[in-house]
Amino acid sequence: MEVVRRRSFSLPTMVVVLTCALLVMLPQVYSVRYIVGSRFGWSNSVNYTNWAKGKHFYNGDWLFFVYDRNQMNVLELNKTDYETCNTDHPLHNWTTGAGRDVVPLNVTKTYYFASGKGYCYGGMKVAIHVEKAPPPPKSAPVRSASSNLLTSLRGQILIPALFATAAVWDAFLLLW
């Protein structure tokens, strides 16, 4: 008779894996990733002043620049160079060469981005004002503390933990 052994994972291993999954998920819950220019991307056919108007950019958000890597680039400039389209001395060159550049907005300030190679003069530039994140909204008074705790656990911990558990479980099933 052949004995078939299944791989089993100990409880501490599962707890560590779930904790890591939750920690990876938490920063994404509170930040927003903006595709600059929406469906048109970083191109000369978008008015970026209009695109940015009405949007609130907060510390921790991300900008995602999608463009033709053979023609354009993403440069961070100071205000004076931004206004005059002088791209000779950028503060930072975010161009990675893939045409898919991600810029973290991790400082509360106004960022100035432009494309060099003459495209700035055609309007490929955007100023992004980054604010501190607003405080979370105050919740309405709750009748009982136990239902408030249950709601908090369900919305902020239980549901993400459920998704993380499902993802980990699927990964373990693939290993078998």
Short mmCIF file of C-alpha atoms in Angstrom, two decimals:
data_model
loop_
_atom_site.label_atom_id
_atom_site.label_comp_id
_atom_site.label_asym_id
_atom_site.label_seq_id
_atom_site.Cartn_x
_atom_site.Cartn_y
_atom_site.Cartn_z
CA MET A 1 0.00 0.00 0.00
CA GLU A 2 1.37 3.37 -0.96
CA VAL A 3 1.25 6.20 1.54
CA VAL A 4 0.49 9.60 0.08
CA ARG A 5 1.71 12.52 2.14
CA ARG A 6 0.36 15.95 1.68
CA ARG A 7 2.35 19.02 2.39
CA SER A 8 1.02 20.78 5.42
CA PHE A 9 1.84 24.21 6.66
CA SER A 10 2.01 25.03 10.31
CA LEU A 11 -0.16 27.68 11.90
CA PRO A 12 2.79 30.07 12.50
CA THR A 13 3.74 29.82 8.82
CA MET A 14 0.19 30.65 7.77
CA VAL A 15 0.07 33.59 10.20
CA VAL A 16 3.33 35.01 8.82
CA VAL A 17 2.14 34.64 5.22
CA LEU A 18 -1.22 36.29 5.97
CA THR A 19 0.45 39.11 7.90
CA CYS A 20 2.79 39.81 4.99
CA ALA A 21 -0.12 39.77 2.55
CA LEU A 22 -2.04 42.28 4.68
CA LEU A 23 0.98 44.56 5.03
CA VAL A 24 1.45 44.57 1.28
CA MET A 25 -2.22 45.44 0.76
CA LEU A 26 -2.45 48.30 3.28
CA PRO A 27 -0.52 51.04 1.40
CA GLN A 28 -2.62 50.42 -1.70
CA VAL A 29 -5.84 50.98 0.19
CA TYR A 30 -5.02 54.60 0.98
CA SER A 31 -3.17 55.75 -2.15
CA VAL A 32 -4.39 56.44 -5.68
CA ARG A 33 -2.53 55.73 -8.90
CA TYR A 34 -3.32 58.28 -11.61
CA ILE A 35 -2.63 57.51 -15.24
CA VAL A 36 -1.44 60.89 -16.50
CA GLY A 37 -3.66 61.92 -19.39
CA SER A 38 -6.11 59.08 -18.63
CA ARG A 39 -6.68 56.91 -21.71
CA PHE A 40 -4.51 59.12 -23.94
CA GLY A 41 -1.45 58.83 -21.71
CA TRP A 42 1.53 61.17 -21.83
CA SER A 43 1.15 62.54 -25.35
CA ASN A 44 0.93 65.85 -27.15
CA SER A 45 -2.84 65.51 -27.69
CA VAL A 46 -3.87 66.22 -24.07
CA ASN A 47 -4.36 69.49 -22.22
CA TYR A 48 -2.76 68.49 -18.92
CA THR A 49 -3.91 71.63 -17.11
CA ASN A 50 -7.49 70.55 -17.77
CA TRP A 51 -6.66 66.93 -16.94
CA ALA A 52 -5.29 67.86 -13.49
CA LYS A 53 -8.07 70.38 -12.75
CA GLY A 54 -10.46 69.13 -10.10
CA LYS A 55 -8.24 66.26 -9.01
CA HIS A 56 -6.84 66.14 -5.49
CA PHE A 57 -3.38 64.65 -5.28
CA TYR A 58 -2.33 63.50 -1.82
CA ASN A 59 0.94 62.49 -0.25
CA GLY A 60 1.32 58.78 -1.01
CA ASP A 61 -0.42 58.84 -4.41
CA TRP A 62 1.34 57.77 -7.62
CA LEU A 63 1.55 59.15 -11.14
CA PHE A 64 1.80 56.63 -13.97
CA PHE A 65 3.18 58.02 -17.23
CA VAL A 66 2.50 55.93 -20.36
CA TYR A 67 4.13 57.16 -23.58
CA ASP A 68 6.17 56.33 -26.67
CA ARG A 69 9.60 55.66 -25.21
CA ASN A 70 11.35 56.40 -28.50
CA GLN A 71 10.05 59.96 -28.69
CA MET A 72 9.21 61.35 -25.25
CA ASN A 73 10.44 61.38 -21.68
CA VAL A 74 9.36 62.45 -18.18
CA LEU A 75 11.37 65.16 -16.48
CA GLU A 76 10.74 66.86 -13.14
CA LEU A 77 11.60 70.55 -13.30
CA ASN A 78 11.65 73.54 -10.99
CA LYS A 79 8.90 76.15 -11.43
CA THR A 80 10.98 78.56 -13.54
CA ASP A 81 12.19 75.87 -15.94
CA TYR A 82 8.64 74.47 -16.15
CA GLU A 83 7.21 77.86 -17.13
CA THR A 84 9.88 78.44 -19.79
CA CYS A 85 10.07 74.78 -20.94
CA ASN A 86 13.79 74.64 -20.17
CA THR A 87 14.46 70.91 -19.87
CA ASP A 88 18.26 71.15 -19.93
CA HIS A 89 18.72 70.73 -16.15
CA PRO A 90 15.90 68.63 -14.70
CA LEU A 91 15.59 68.03 -10.96
CA HIS A 92 14.92 64.38 -11.74
CA ASN A 93 14.70 62.32 -14.91
CA TRP A 94 11.93 59.75 -14.29
CA THR A 95 12.41 58.15 -17.71
CA THR A 96 13.25 54.47 -17.35
CA GLY A 97 13.30 53.70 -21.06
CA ALA A 98 10.24 51.45 -21.00
CA GLY A 99 7.66 54.19 -21.58
CA ARG A 100 5.90 53.15 -18.37
CA ASP A 101 7.20 55.36 -15.58
CA VAL A 102 5.82 55.50 -12.06
CA VAL A 103 6.41 58.59 -9.93
CA PRO A 104 5.64 58.44 -6.21
CA LEU A 105 4.15 61.65 -4.82
CA ASN A 106 5.74 61.34 -1.41
CA VAL A 107 6.39 65.00 -0.57
CA THR A 108 3.77 67.67 0.02
CA LYS A 109 4.69 70.24 -2.63
CA THR A 110 3.98 71.21 -6.23
CA TYR A 111 5.66 68.91 -8.74
CA TYR A 112 6.42 70.19 -12.23
CA PHE A 113 6.70 67.61 -15.01
CA ALA A 114 7.46 68.12 -18.69
CA SER A 115 8.61 66.16 -21.68
CA GLY A 116 11.83 67.29 -23.28
CA LYS A 117 12.78 67.00 -26.94
CA GLY A 118 10.60 70.03 -27.76
CA TYR A 119 7.31 68.47 -26.65
CA CYS A 120 7.01 70.81 -23.65
CA TYR A 121 6.45 73.72 -26.03
CA GLY A 122 3.49 71.80 -27.47
CA GLY A 123 1.87 71.49 -24.06
CA MET A 124 3.33 68.27 -22.68
CA LYS A 125 3.74 69.57 -19.17
CA VAL A 126 1.75 69.32 -15.98
CA ALA A 127 1.93 70.87 -12.53
CA ILE A 128 0.71 68.62 -9.72
CA HIS A 129 0.01 70.12 -6.31
CA VAL A 130 0.32 67.44 -3.62
CA GLU A 131 -1.50 67.96 -0.34
CA LYS A 132 -1.44 66.21 2.98
CA ALA A 133 -4.06 63.50 3.08
CA PRO A 134 -7.27 64.64 4.72
CA PRO A 135 -8.20 63.08 8.04
CA PRO A 136 -10.59 60.16 7.78
CA PRO A 137 -14.24 61.17 7.96
CA LYS A 138 -15.82 61.15 11.36
CA SER A 139 -18.33 58.38 11.70
CA ALA A 140 -21.85 58.94 12.89
CA PRO A 141 -22.59 58.08 16.53
CA VAL A 142 -23.14 54.38 17.05
CA ARG A 143 -25.59 52.95 19.52
CA SER A 144 -23.39 50.25 20.92
CA ALA A 145 -19.63 49.85 21.09
CA SER A 146 -19.79 46.15 20.25
CA SER A 147 -21.51 46.73 16.88
CA ASN A 148 -18.97 49.49 16.07
CA LEU A 149 -16.11 47.09 16.79
CA LEU A 150 -17.73 44.42 14.65
CA THR A 151 -18.25 46.83 11.75
CA SER A 152 -14.65 48.04 12.02
CA LEU A 153 -13.26 44.51 12.09
CA ARG A 154 -15.42 43.42 9.18
CA GLY A 155 -14.65 46.41 6.93
CA GLN A 156 -11.00 47.04 7.68
CA ILE A 157 -9.60 43.68 8.70
CA LEU A 158 -11.91 40.78 7.96
CA ILE A 159 -12.60 41.44 4.27
CA PRO A 160 -8.94 42.14 3.30
CA ALA A 161 -7.90 39.12 5.39
CA LEU A 162 -10.46 37.00 3.55
CA PHE A 163 -9.06 38.06 0.17
CA ALA A 164 -5.49 37.51 1.36
CA THR A 165 -6.42 34.06 2.68
CA ALA A 166 -8.03 33.16 -0.63
CA ALA A 167 -4.95 34.29 -2.55
CA VAL A 168 -2.62 32.34 -0.26
CA TRP A 169 -4.87 29.28 -0.44
CA ASP A 170 -4.82 29.42 -4.26
CA ALA A 171 -1.02 29.67 -4.17
CA PHE A 172 -0.78 26.63 -1.91
CA LEU A 173 -3.12 24.63 -4.16
CA LEU A 174 -0.87 25.38 -7.11
CA LEU A 175 2.08 23.94 -5.21
CA TRP A 176 0.35 20.57 -4.79
#
